[in-house]
PDB file of C-alpha atoms in Angstrom:
ATOM      1  CA  UNK H   1       0.000   0.000   0.000  1.00 88.00           C
ATOM      2  CA  UNK H   2       1.479   3.296  -1.003  1.00 85.00           C
ATOM      3  CA  UNK H   3       2.623   5.517  -3.817  1.00 83.00           C
ATOM      4  CA  UNK H   4       5.824   7.005  -5.146  1.00 85.00           C
ATOM      5  CA  UNK H   5       6.805   8.620  -1.838  1.00 89.00           C
ATOM      6  CA  UNK H   6       7.510   7.244   1.622  1.00 92.00           C
ATOM      7  CA  UNK H   7       4.625   5.343   3.260  1.00 94.00           C
ATOM      8  CA  UNK H   8       4.782   3.952   6.789  1.00 94.00           C
ATOM      9  CA  UNK H   9       2.358   2.103   9.092  1.00 95.00           C
ATOM     10  CA  UNK H  10       2.999   2.833  12.776  1.00 96.00           C
ATOM     11  CA  UNK H  11       0.082   1.239  14.665  1.00 97.00           C
ATOM     12  CA  UNK H  12      -2.828  -1.085  13.913  1.00 97.00           C
ATOM     13  CA  UNK H  13      -5.914  -2.587  15.538  1.00 96.00           C
ATOM     14  CA  UNK H  14      -7.801  -5.715  14.529  1.00 95.00           C
ATOM     15  CA  UNK H  15     -11.593  -5.556  14.257  1.00 95.00           C
ATOM     16  CA  UNK H  16     -14.090  -8.337  13.463  1.00 93.00           C
ATOM     17  CA  UNK H  17     -14.460  -7.033   9.906  1.00 95.00           C
ATOM     18  CA  UNK H  18     -10.812  -6.258   9.166  1.00 97.00           C
ATOM     19  CA  UNK H  19      -7.763  -4.229  10.159  1.00 97.00           C
ATOM     20  CA  UNK H  20      -7.306  -0.492  10.605  1.00 98.00           C
ATOM     21  CA  UNK H  21      -3.872   1.132  10.727  1.00 98.00           C
ATOM     22  CA  UNK H  22      -2.431   4.610  10.961  1.00 98.00           C
ATOM     23  CA  UNK H  23       0.919   6.151  10.100  1.00 98.00           C
ATOM     24  CA  UNK H  24       1.926   8.550   7.341  1.00 97.00           C
ATOM     25  CA  UNK H  25       2.290   8.819   3.599  1.00 96.00           C
ATOM     26  CA  UNK H  26       3.768  11.380   1.249  1.00 93.00           C
ATOM     27  CA  UNK H  27       1.327  13.256  -0.949  1.00 83.00           C
ATOM     28  CA  UNK H  28       2.155  16.234  -3.162  1.00 81.00           C
ATOM     29  CA  UNK H  29       5.463  16.797  -1.409  1.00 84.00           C
ATOM     30  CA  UNK H  30       4.053  16.746   2.153  1.00 91.00           C
ATOM     31  CA  UNK H  31       3.934  14.009   4.793  1.00 96.00           C
ATOM     32  CA  UNK H  32       0.332  13.486   5.915  1.00 96.00           C
ATOM     33  CA  UNK H  33      -1.277  11.434   8.663  1.00 98.00           C
ATOM     34  CA  UNK H  34      -3.185   8.526   7.122  1.00 97.00           C
ATOM     35  CA  UNK H  35      -5.782   5.944   8.134  1.00 98.00           C
ATOM     36  CA  UNK H  36      -6.412   2.733   6.175  1.00 98.00           C
ATOM     37  CA  UNK H  37      -9.148   0.112   6.512  1.00 98.00           C
ATOM     38  CA  UNK H  38      -8.483  -3.377   5.122  1.00 98.00           C
ATOM     39  CA  UNK H  39     -10.851  -6.329   4.894  1.00 97.00           C
ATOM     40  CA  UNK H  40      -9.870  -9.675   6.526  1.00 96.00           C
ATOM     41  CA  UNK H  41      -8.007 -10.672   3.328  1.00 95.00           C
ATOM     42  CA  UNK H  42      -5.924  -7.485   3.273  1.00 95.00           C
ATOM     43  CA  UNK H  43      -7.806  -5.678   0.510  1.00 96.00           C
ATOM     44  CA  UNK H  44      -8.094  -1.915   0.958  1.00 97.00           C
ATOM     45  CA  UNK H  45     -11.643  -0.751   1.741  1.00 97.00           C
ATOM     46  CA  UNK H  46     -10.960   2.933   2.300  1.00 97.00           C
ATOM     47  CA  UNK H  47      -8.286   5.475   3.160  1.00 96.00           C
ATOM     48  CA  UNK H  48      -8.400   8.846   4.914  1.00 96.00           C
ATOM     49  CA  UNK H  49      -5.673  11.483   5.101  1.00 96.00           C
ATOM     50  CA  UNK H  50      -5.079  14.623   7.177  1.00 97.00           C
ATOM     51  CA  UNK H  51      -2.318  17.196   7.153  1.00 95.00           C
ATOM     52  CA  UNK H  52      -0.880  20.376   5.787  1.00 94.00           C
ATOM     53  CA  UNK H  53       2.232  21.285   3.833  1.00 93.00           C
ATOM     54  CA  UNK H  54       4.733  19.983   6.408  1.00 94.00           C
ATOM     55  CA  UNK H  55       5.207  16.718   8.389  1.00 95.00           C
ATOM     56  CA  UNK H  56       2.192  15.147  10.101  1.00 97.00           C
ATOM     57  CA  UNK H  57       1.694  11.570  11.266  1.00 97.00           C
ATOM     58  CA  UNK H  58      -0.416   9.213  13.317  1.00 98.00           C
ATOM     59  CA  UNK H  59       1.599   7.242  15.870  1.00 98.00           C
ATOM     60  CA  UNK H  60      -1.134   5.271  17.623  1.00 98.00           C
ATOM     61  CA  UNK H  61      -4.764   4.257  17.193  1.00 98.00           C
ATOM     62  CA  UNK H  62      -7.536   2.962  19.461  1.00 98.00           C
ATOM     63  CA  UNK H  63     -11.218   2.170  19.084  1.00 98.00           C
ATOM     64  CA  UNK H  64     -13.822   4.050  21.124  1.00 97.00           C
ATOM     65  CA  UNK H  65     -16.944   2.542  22.736  1.00 97.00           C
ATOM     66  CA  UNK H  66     -19.171   4.177  20.092  1.00 95.00           C
ATOM     67  CA  UNK H  67     -17.366   2.254  17.332  1.00 96.00           C
ATOM     68  CA  UNK H  68     -15.298   5.235  16.273  1.00 97.00           C
ATOM     69  CA  UNK H  69     -11.541   5.676  16.258  1.00 98.00           C
ATOM     70  CA  UNK H  70      -8.970   7.907  17.954  1.00 98.00           C
ATOM     71  CA  UNK H  71      -5.648   8.683  16.264  1.00 98.00           C
ATOM     72  CA  UNK H  72      -2.832  10.172  18.356  1.00 98.00           C
ATOM     73  CA  UNK H  73       0.286  11.569  16.752  1.00 98.00           C
ATOM     74  CA  UNK H  74       2.022  14.808  15.936  1.00 98.00           C
ATOM     75  CA  UNK H  75       1.752  17.711  13.520  1.00 97.00           C
ATOM     76  CA  UNK H  76       4.219  20.212  12.186  1.00 96.00           C
ATOM     77  CA  UNK H  77       1.601  21.862   9.960  1.00 96.00           C
ATOM     78  CA  UNK H  78      -0.812  23.047  12.670  1.00 96.00           C
ATOM     79  CA  UNK H  79      -0.701  24.137  16.301  1.00 93.00           C
ATOM     80  CA  UNK H  80       1.488  26.469  18.302  1.00 91.00           C
ATOM     81  CA  UNK H  81       5.017  25.158  18.011  1.00 81.00           C
ATOM     82  CA  UNK H  82       7.686  23.055  16.379  1.00 90.00           C
ATOM     83  CA  UNK H  83       5.474  19.964  16.605  1.00 95.00           C
ATOM     84  CA  UNK H  84       2.239  19.643  18.550  1.00 97.00           C
ATOM     85  CA  UNK H  85       0.400  16.600  19.838  1.00 98.00           C
ATOM     86  CA  UNK H  86      -2.397  15.842  17.411  1.00 98.00           C
ATOM     87  CA  UNK H  87      -5.560  13.925  18.336  1.00 98.00           C
ATOM     88  CA  UNK H  88      -8.182  13.076  15.707  1.00 98.00           C
ATOM     89  CA  UNK H  89     -11.543  11.468  16.485  1.00 98.00           C
ATOM     90  CA  UNK H  90     -13.376   9.755  13.614  1.00 98.00           C
ATOM     91  CA  UNK H  91     -16.457   7.650  13.111  1.00 98.00           C
ATOM     92  CA  UNK H  92     -16.219   3.992  12.056  1.00 96.00           C
ATOM     93  CA  UNK H  93     -15.657   5.032   8.429  1.00 96.00           C
ATOM     94  CA  UNK H  94     -12.761   7.356   9.222  1.00 97.00           C
ATOM     95  CA  UNK H  95     -14.755  10.552   8.742  1.00 98.00           C
ATOM     96  CA  UNK H  96     -13.543  13.319  11.067  1.00 98.00           C
ATOM     97  CA  UNK H  97     -15.661  14.156  14.122  1.00 98.00           C
ATOM     98  CA  UNK H  98     -13.134  16.453  15.765  1.00 98.00           C
ATOM     99  CA  UNK H  99      -9.429  17.292  15.777  1.00 98.00           C
ATOM    100  CA  UNK H 100      -7.276  18.825  18.549  1.00 98.00           C
ATOM    101  CA  UNK H 101      -3.696  20.097  18.707  1.00 98.00           C
ATOM    102  CA  UNK H 102      -2.061  20.190  22.132  1.00 97.00           C
ATOM    103  CA  UNK H 103       1.214  21.889  22.921  1.00 96.00           C
ATOM    104  CA  UNK H 104       3.092  25.166  22.879  1.00 95.00           C
ATOM    105  CA  UNK H 105       6.171  26.555  21.137  1.00 93.00           C
ATOM    106  CA  UNK H 106       8.396  23.503  21.688  1.00 94.00           C
ATOM    107  CA  UNK H 107       8.370  19.885  20.569  1.00 95.00           C
ATOM    108  CA  UNK H 108       5.260  17.976  21.671  1.00 97.00           C
ATOM    109  CA  UNK H 109       4.268  14.494  20.500  1.00 98.00           C
ATOM    110  CA  UNK H 110       1.714  11.779  21.290  1.00 98.00           C
ATOM    111  CA  UNK H 111       3.245   8.299  21.169  1.00 98.00           C
ATOM    112  CA  UNK H 112       0.437   6.029  22.387  1.00 98.00           C
ATOM    113  CA  UNK H 113      -3.263   6.145  23.285  1.00 98.00           C
ATOM    114  CA  UNK H 114      -5.762   4.053  25.250  1.00 98.00           C
ATOM    115  CA  UNK H 115      -9.526   4.448  25.617  1.00 98.00           C
ATOM    116  CA  UNK H 116     -11.475   3.408  28.709  1.00 97.00           C
ATOM    117  CA  UNK H 117     -14.877   1.687  28.665  1.00 96.00           C
ATOM    118  CA  UNK H 118     -16.520   5.062  29.407  1.00 96.00           C
ATOM    119  CA  UNK H 119     -14.877   6.699  26.371  1.00 97.00           C
ATOM    120  CA  UNK H 120     -12.153   8.607  28.208  1.00 98.00           C
ATOM    121  CA  UNK H 121      -9.020   9.037  26.065  1.00 98.00           C
ATOM    122  CA  UNK H 122      -5.586   8.868  27.722  1.00 98.00           C
ATOM    123  CA  UNK H 123      -2.483   9.799  25.730  1.00 98.00           C
ATOM    124  CA  UNK H 124       1.205   9.255  26.505  1.00 98.00           C
ATOM    125  CA  UNK H 125       3.984  11.225  24.859  1.00 98.00           C
ATOM    126  CA  UNK H 126       6.493  13.935  25.604  1.00 98.00           C
ATOM    127  CA  UNK H 127       6.946  17.701  25.669  1.00 97.00           C
ATOM    128  CA  UNK H 128       9.661  20.306  25.883  1.00 94.00           C
ATOM    129  CA  UNK H 129       7.199  23.189  25.868  1.00 95.00           C
ATOM    130  CA  UNK H 130       6.795  22.699  29.611  1.00 93.00           C
ATOM    131  CA  UNK H 131       8.455  20.741  32.402  1.00 92.00           C
ATOM    132  CA  UNK H 132      11.849  20.559  34.050  1.00 89.00           C
ATOM    133  CA  UNK H 133      14.090  19.194  31.338  1.00 81.00           C
ATOM    134  CA  UNK H 134      14.943  18.977  27.661  1.00 91.00           C
ATOM    135  CA  UNK H 135      12.027  16.572  27.190  1.00 96.00           C
ATOM    136  CA  UNK H 136       9.515  15.395  29.784  1.00 97.00           C
ATOM    137  CA  UNK H 137       6.926  12.634  29.726  1.00 98.00           C
ATOM    138  CA  UNK H 138       3.465  14.086  29.135  1.00 98.00           C
ATOM    139  CA  UNK H 139       0.279  12.191  30.015  1.00 98.00           C
ATOM    140  CA  UNK H 140      -3.108  13.718  29.151  1.00 98.00           C
ATOM    141  CA  UNK H 141      -6.667  12.578  29.774  1.00 98.00           C
ATOM    142  CA  UNK H 142      -9.388  13.831  27.396  1.00 98.00           C
ATOM    143  CA  UNK H 143     -13.123  13.338  27.483  1.00 98.00           C
ATOM    144  CA  UNK H 144     -15.047  12.033  24.471  1.00 97.00           C
ATOM    145  CA  UNK H 145     -15.203  15.547  22.979  1.00 97.00           C
ATOM    146  CA  UNK H 146     -11.458  16.206  23.255  1.00 97.00           C
ATOM    147  CA  UNK H 147     -11.575  18.433  26.339  1.00 98.00           C
ATOM    148  CA  UNK H 148      -8.574  17.964  28.664  1.00 98.00           C
ATOM    149  CA  UNK H 149      -9.636  16.532  32.031  1.00 98.00           C
ATOM    150  CA  UNK H 150      -6.190  16.212  33.604  1.00 98.00           C
ATOM    151  CA  UNK H 151      -2.543  16.075  32.643  1.00 97.00           C
ATOM    152  CA  UNK H 152       0.773  15.137  34.183  1.00 97.00           C
ATOM    153  CA  UNK H 153       4.277  16.212  33.183  1.00 97.00           C
ATOM    154  CA  UNK H 154       6.902  13.866  34.637  1.00 97.00           C
ATOM    155  CA  UNK H 155      10.676  13.993  34.455  1.00 96.00           C
ATOM    156  CA  UNK H 156      13.869  15.606  35.643  1.00 95.00           C
ATOM    157  CA  UNK H 157      16.438  17.980  34.186  1.00 94.00           C
ATOM    158  CA  UNK H 158      17.451  15.821  31.217  1.00 96.00           C
ATOM    159  CA  UNK H 159      15.548  13.807  28.545  1.00 96.00           C
ATOM    160  CA  UNK H 160      12.513  11.764  29.644  1.00 97.00           C
ATOM    161  CA  UNK H 161       9.941  10.257  27.264  1.00 98.00           C
ATOM    162  CA  UNK H 162       6.750   8.210  27.489  1.00 98.00           C
ATOM    163  CA  UNK H 163       6.431   5.710  24.633  1.00 98.00           C
ATOM    164  CA  UNK H 164       3.612   3.380  25.685  1.00 98.00           C
ATOM    165  CA  UNK H 165       0.561   3.292  27.952  1.00 98.00           C
ATOM    166  CA  UNK H 166      -1.732   0.471  29.043  1.00 98.00           C
ATOM    167  CA  UNK H 167      -4.863   0.219  31.154  1.00 98.00           C
ATOM    168  CA  UNK H 168      -4.151  -1.358  34.550  1.00 98.00           C
ATOM    169  CA  UNK H 169      -6.483  -3.826  36.259  1.00 97.00           C
ATOM    170  CA  UNK H 170      -7.119  -1.383  39.155  1.00 97.00           C
ATOM    171  CA  UNK H 171      -8.457   1.328  36.817  1.00 97.00           C
ATOM    172  CA  UNK H 172      -5.194   3.225  36.590  1.00 98.00           C
ATOM    173  CA  UNK H 173      -2.491   3.312  33.937  1.00 98.00           C
ATOM    174  CA  UNK H 174       1.035   1.988  33.435  1.00 98.00           C
ATOM    175  CA  UNK H 175       3.329   4.152  31.303  1.00 98.00           C
ATOM    176  CA  UNK H 176       6.671   3.034  29.854  1.00 98.00           C
ATOM    177  CA  UNK H 177       9.430   4.926  28.119  1.00 98.00           C
ATOM    178  CA  UNK H 178      12.986   5.987  28.767  1.00 98.00           C
ATOM    179  CA  UNK H 179      14.720   8.407  31.114  1.00 97.00           C
ATOM    180  CA  UNK H 180      18.087  10.090  31.284  1.00 96.00           C
ATOM    181  CA  UNK H 181      17.206  12.019  34.461  1.00 96.00           C
ATOM    182  CA  UNK H 182      16.896   8.940  36.690  1.00 95.00           C
ATOM    183  CA  UNK H 183      18.375   5.444  36.873  1.00 92.00           C
ATOM    184  CA  UNK H 184      21.834   3.984  36.309  1.00 88.00           C
ATOM    185  CA  UNK H 185      22.989   4.986  32.876  1.00 76.00           C
ATOM    186  CA  UNK H 186      22.825   7.055  29.737  1.00 87.00           C
ATOM    187  CA  UNK H 187      19.176   6.050  29.172  1.00 94.00           C
ATOM    188  CA  UNK H 188      17.220   3.626  31.353  1.00 97.00           C
ATOM    189  CA  UNK H 189      13.862   2.008  30.726  1.00 98.00           C
ATOM    190  CA  UNK H 190      11.226   3.801  32.777  1.00 98.00           C
ATOM    191  CA  UNK H 191       7.945   2.450  34.190  1.00 98.00           C
ATOM    192  CA  UNK H 192       5.397   4.726  35.874  1.00 98.00           C
ATOM    193  CA  UNK H 193       2.153   3.714  37.574  1.00 98.00           C
ATOM    194  CA  UNK H 194      -0.661   6.279  37.716  1.00 98.00           C
ATOM    195  CA  UNK H 195      -4.056   6.014  39.380  1.00 98.00           C
ATOM    196  CA  UNK H 196      -7.291   6.702  37.482  1.00 97.00           C
ATOM    197  CA  UNK H 197      -6.913  10.455  38.044  1.00 96.00           C
ATOM    198  CA  UNK H 198      -3.318  10.582  36.832  1.00 97.00           C
ATOM    199  CA  UNK H 199      -1.650  10.749  40.246  1.00 97.00           C
ATOM    200  CA  UNK H 200       1.738   9.040  40.350  1.00 97.00           C
ATOM    201  CA  UNK H 201       1.710   5.948  42.584  1.00 98.00           C
ATOM    202  CA  UNK H 202       5.209   4.661  41.910  1.00 98.00           C
ATOM    203  CA  UNK H 203       8.028   4.815  39.396  1.00 98.00           C
ATOM    204  CA  UNK H 204      10.837   2.386  38.584  1.00 98.00           C
ATOM    205  CA  UNK H 205      13.854   2.378  36.266  1.00 98.00           C
ATOM    206  CA  UNK H 206      15.577  -0.645  34.750  1.00 97.00           C
ATOM    207  CA  UNK H 207      18.931  -0.834  33.049  1.00 93.00           C
ATOM    208  CA  UNK H 208      22.695  -0.775  33.206  1.00 87.00           C
ATOM    209  CA  UNK H 209      25.277   1.935  32.728  1.00 85.00           C
ATOM    210  CA  UNK H 210      24.729   1.655  28.965  1.00 87.00           C
ATOM    211  CA  UNK H 211      21.497   2.459  27.102  1.00 93.00           C
ATOM    212  CA  UNK H 212      18.040   0.939  27.549  1.00 96.00           C
ATOM    213  CA  UNK H 213      14.596   1.958  26.298  1.00 97.00           C
ATOM    214  CA  UNK H 214      11.046   0.683  26.839  1.00 98.00           C
ATOM    215  CA  UNK H 215       8.831   0.793  23.740  1.00 98.00           C
ATOM    216  CA  UNK H 216       5.796  -1.205  24.960  1.00 98.00           C
ATOM    217  CA  UNK H 217       4.163  -2.181  28.252  1.00 98.00           C
ATOM    218  CA  UNK H 218       1.306  -4.579  29.025  1.00 98.00           C
ATOM    219  CA  UNK H 219      -0.202  -6.030  32.180  1.00 98.00           C
ATOM    220  CA  UNK H 220      -0.300  -9.814  32.019  1.00 96.00           C
ATOM    221  CA  UNK H 221      -3.173 -12.041  33.123  1.00 94.00           C
ATOM    222  CA  UNK H 222      -1.479 -12.673  36.496  1.00 93.00           C
ATOM    223  CA  UNK H 223      -1.089  -8.942  37.232  1.00 96.00           C
ATOM    224  CA  UNK H 224       2.608  -8.619  36.370  1.00 96.00           C
ATOM    225  CA  UNK H 225       3.906  -6.026  33.936  1.00 98.00           C
ATOM    226  CA  UNK H 226       5.847  -6.994  30.822  1.00 97.00           C
ATOM    227  CA  UNK H 227       8.037  -4.250  29.350  1.00 98.00           C
ATOM    228  CA  UNK H 228       9.566  -4.634  25.887  1.00 98.00           C
ATOM    229  CA  UNK H 229      12.246  -2.596  24.186  1.00 98.00           C
ATOM    230  CA  UNK H 230      15.987  -2.730  23.710  1.00 97.00           C
ATOM    231  CA  UNK H 231      19.308  -2.673  25.528  1.00 96.00           C
ATOM    232  CA  UNK H 232      22.834  -1.926  24.345  1.00 92.00           C
ATOM    233  CA  UNK H 233      25.188  -4.012  26.523  1.00 82.00           C
ATOM    234  CA  UNK H 234      28.697  -2.758  25.720  1.00 75.00           C
ATOM    235  CA  UNK H 235      30.354  -3.710  23.433  1.00 75.00           C
ATOM    236  CA  UNK H 236      27.412  -5.552  21.849  1.00 76.00           C
ATOM    237  CA  UNK H 237      24.957  -4.026  19.364  1.00 88.00           C
ATOM    238  CA  UNK H 238      21.366  -3.224  20.318  1.00 92.00           C
ATOM    239  CA  UNK H 239      19.523  -6.260  21.668  1.00 94.00           C
ATOM    240  CA  UNK H 240      15.807  -7.078  21.905  1.00 95.00           C
ATOM    241  CA  UNK H 241      15.109  -6.828  25.646  1.00 96.00           C
ATOM    242  CA  UNK H 242      12.177  -7.648  27.885  1.00 97.00           C
ATOM    243  CA  UNK H 243      11.623  -7.000  31.592  1.00 96.00           C
ATOM    244  CA  UNK H 244       9.017  -8.708  33.761  1.00 97.00           C
ATOM    245  CA  UNK H 245       7.976  -6.969  37.012  1.00 97.00           C
ATOM    246  CA  UNK H 246       5.419  -7.568  39.739  1.00 97.00           C
ATOM    247  CA  UNK H 247       2.388  -5.306  40.203  1.00 97.00           C
ATOM    248  CA  UNK H 248       4.545  -2.764  42.100  1.00 97.00           C
ATOM    249  CA  UNK H 249       7.205  -2.584  39.412  1.00 98.00           C
ATOM    250  CA  UNK H 250       9.766  -4.738  41.268  1.00 97.00           C
ATOM    251  CA  UNK H 251      12.011  -6.579  38.840  1.00 97.00           C
ATOM    252  CA  UNK H 252      11.252 -10.305  38.494  1.00 96.00           C
ATOM    253  CA  UNK H 253      13.290 -11.209  35.423  1.00 94.00           C
ATOM    254  CA  UNK H 254      14.822  -9.836  32.252  1.00 94.00           C
ATOM    255  CA  UNK H 255      15.730 -11.463  28.951  1.00 94.00           C
ATOM    256  CA  UNK H 256      17.482 -10.600  25.703  1.00 93.00           C
ATOM    257  CA  UNK H 257      16.539 -12.134  22.363  1.00 90.00           C
ATOM    258  CA  UNK H 258      19.288 -11.258  19.907  1.00 88.00           C
ATOM    259  CA  UNK H 259      20.134  -8.176  17.888  1.00 92.00           C
ATOM    260  CA  UNK H 260      17.213  -5.827  17.240  1.00 94.00           C
ATOM    261  CA  UNK H 261      14.419  -4.040  19.110  1.00 96.00           C
ATOM    262  CA  UNK H 262      10.949  -4.930  20.392  1.00 97.00           C
ATOM    263  CA  UNK H 263       8.173  -2.432  19.674  1.00 97.00           C
ATOM    264  CA  UNK H 264       4.788  -4.013  20.520  1.00 97.00           C
ATOM    265  CA  UNK H 265       3.325  -6.484  23.014  1.00 97.00           C
ATOM    266  CA  UNK H 266       0.005  -8.250  23.654  1.00 96.00           C
ATOM    267  CA  UNK H 267      -0.982 -10.324  26.708  1.00 96.00           C
ATOM    268  CA  UNK H 268      -1.935 -13.999  26.336  1.00 96.00           C
ATOM    269  CA  UNK H 269      -4.474 -15.926  28.480  1.00 95.00           C
ATOM    270  CA  UNK H 270      -1.806 -18.112  30.115  1.00 94.00           C
ATOM    271  CA  UNK H 271       0.115 -15.153  31.578  1.00 93.00           C
ATOM    272  CA  UNK H 272       2.543 -15.078  28.677  1.00 95.00           C
ATOM    273  CA  UNK H 273       2.775 -12.533  25.897  1.00 97.00           C
ATOM    274  CA  UNK H 274       3.316 -11.922  22.205  1.00 97.00           C
ATOM    275  CA  UNK H 275       6.210  -9.606  21.358  1.00 97.00           C
ATOM    276  CA  UNK H 276       6.831  -8.018  17.949  1.00 96.00           C
ATOM    277  CA  UNK H 277       9.623  -5.946  16.496  1.00 96.00           C
ATOM    278  CA  UNK H 278      12.606  -6.125  14.163  1.00 94.00           C
ATOM    279  CA  UNK H 279      15.712  -8.293  14.306  1.00 93.00           C
ATOM    280  CA  UNK H 280      19.023  -8.680  12.498  1.00 87.00           C
ATOM    281  CA  UNK H 281      20.002 -12.005  14.118  1.00 78.00           C
ATOM    282  CA  UNK H 282      17.431 -14.405  12.681  1.00 68.00           C
ATOM    283  CA  UNK H 283      16.338 -15.077   9.113  1.00 58.00           C
ATOM    284  CA  UNK H 284      18.191 -14.541   5.867  1.00 61.00           C
ATOM    285  CA  UNK H 285      17.949 -10.777   5.548  1.00 66.00           C
ATOM    286  CA  UNK H 286      19.574  -7.694   7.039  1.00 77.00           C
ATOM    287  CA  UNK H 287      16.429  -6.983   9.032  1.00 85.00           C
ATOM    288  CA  UNK H 288      13.265  -9.036   9.523  1.00 90.00           C
ATOM    289  CA  UNK H 289      10.052  -8.512  11.431  1.00 93.00           C
ATOM    290  CA  UNK H 290       9.644 -10.998  14.281  1.00 94.00           C
ATOM    291  CA  UNK H 291       6.757 -12.334  16.346  1.00 95.00           C
ATOM    292  CA  UNK H 292       7.875 -13.921  19.610  1.00 96.00           C
ATOM    293  CA  UNK H 293       5.672 -15.969  21.958  1.00 97.00           C
ATOM    294  CA  UNK H 294       6.812 -16.126  25.598  1.00 96.00           C
ATOM    295  CA  UNK H 295       5.368 -17.962  28.593  1.00 94.00           C
ATOM    296  CA  UNK H 296       4.522 -16.494  32.010  1.00 91.00           C
ATOM    297  CA  UNK H 297       8.233 -16.635  32.955  1.00 89.00           C
ATOM    298  CA  UNK H 298       9.203 -14.743  29.780  1.00 91.00           C
ATOM    299  CA  UNK H 299      10.791 -17.850  28.264  1.00 92.00           C
ATOM    300  CA  UNK H 300      10.581 -18.263  24.479  1.00 91.00           C
ATOM    301  CA  UNK H 301       7.951 -20.723  23.238  1.00 91.00           C
ATOM    302  CA  UNK H 302       8.381 -19.925  19.528  1.00 89.00           C
ATOM    303  CA  UNK H 303       9.489 -17.199  17.159  1.00 90.00           C
ATOM    304  CA  UNK H 304       8.429 -16.535  13.582  1.00 90.00           C
ATOM    305  CA  UNK H 305       9.909 -14.122  11.033  1.00 89.00           C
ATOM    306  CA  UNK H 306       8.717 -12.141   8.037  1.00 85.00           C
ATOM    307  CA  UNK H 307      10.809 -10.338   5.462  1.00 75.00           C
ATOM    308  CA  UNK H 308      12.097 -10.306   1.902  1.00 65.00           C
TER     309      UNK H 308
END
């Protein structure tokens, strides 16, 4: 799917009647946020696009209780600053219901989004328009009309980013990303637990004196958290890395899976998980997509690859 320019899918959800994904594509010299609907066989049903004459993209997508969709990303064409958070609400056919930019004169971006059963929208990303450091994690809660209900800016004097958010079993949220303000090294993986009103309950960092990053977080069926991302253990190249914690963020185990990075995770009924990302260690190509199944102890059950 795509044209003569650069086209990229960044997040997808599966529905009973097909797949919907968001990302960006180049049209008429500009990078626009896009939304595609495919049928169960992968045939395109429709496409929607939003943007201006600069760089705009959708980074994450979620379905709302009314059957509509929420896209969270960033825009350089609209808003107040360098980039602004961009939230677009559509109906089930991708037609726009409302659009909001959030941010100020700096760099602001939405990296992930979840929607509660009541329709509340919670976004995780980062900002340097406000906060204490170069970048700070920024968590916002919006109602179904896009009005901000609460927000939290978390971080220290350096670079701190939120990359992923998941709904917790107690009604709160777990947020994962990376921090240079706290922890042991250059960048450490960062896990933050918030209550339902966005109040911080606890925070933990994981990593060595090298560089680690968390790209995805889920809560497993047994209440643990599984964090997926990458680590760079000197002098090795970047490795796929997962961390398993208890419900309070205390480290239970960690594993590496070869050269590459993990970007997405889904819980499985047995307490295990599915991990996805890219790898250079398996397969016949420079870089392949991988799907990794782990058990409740984060041990590999199987791995499958895709690439050309």
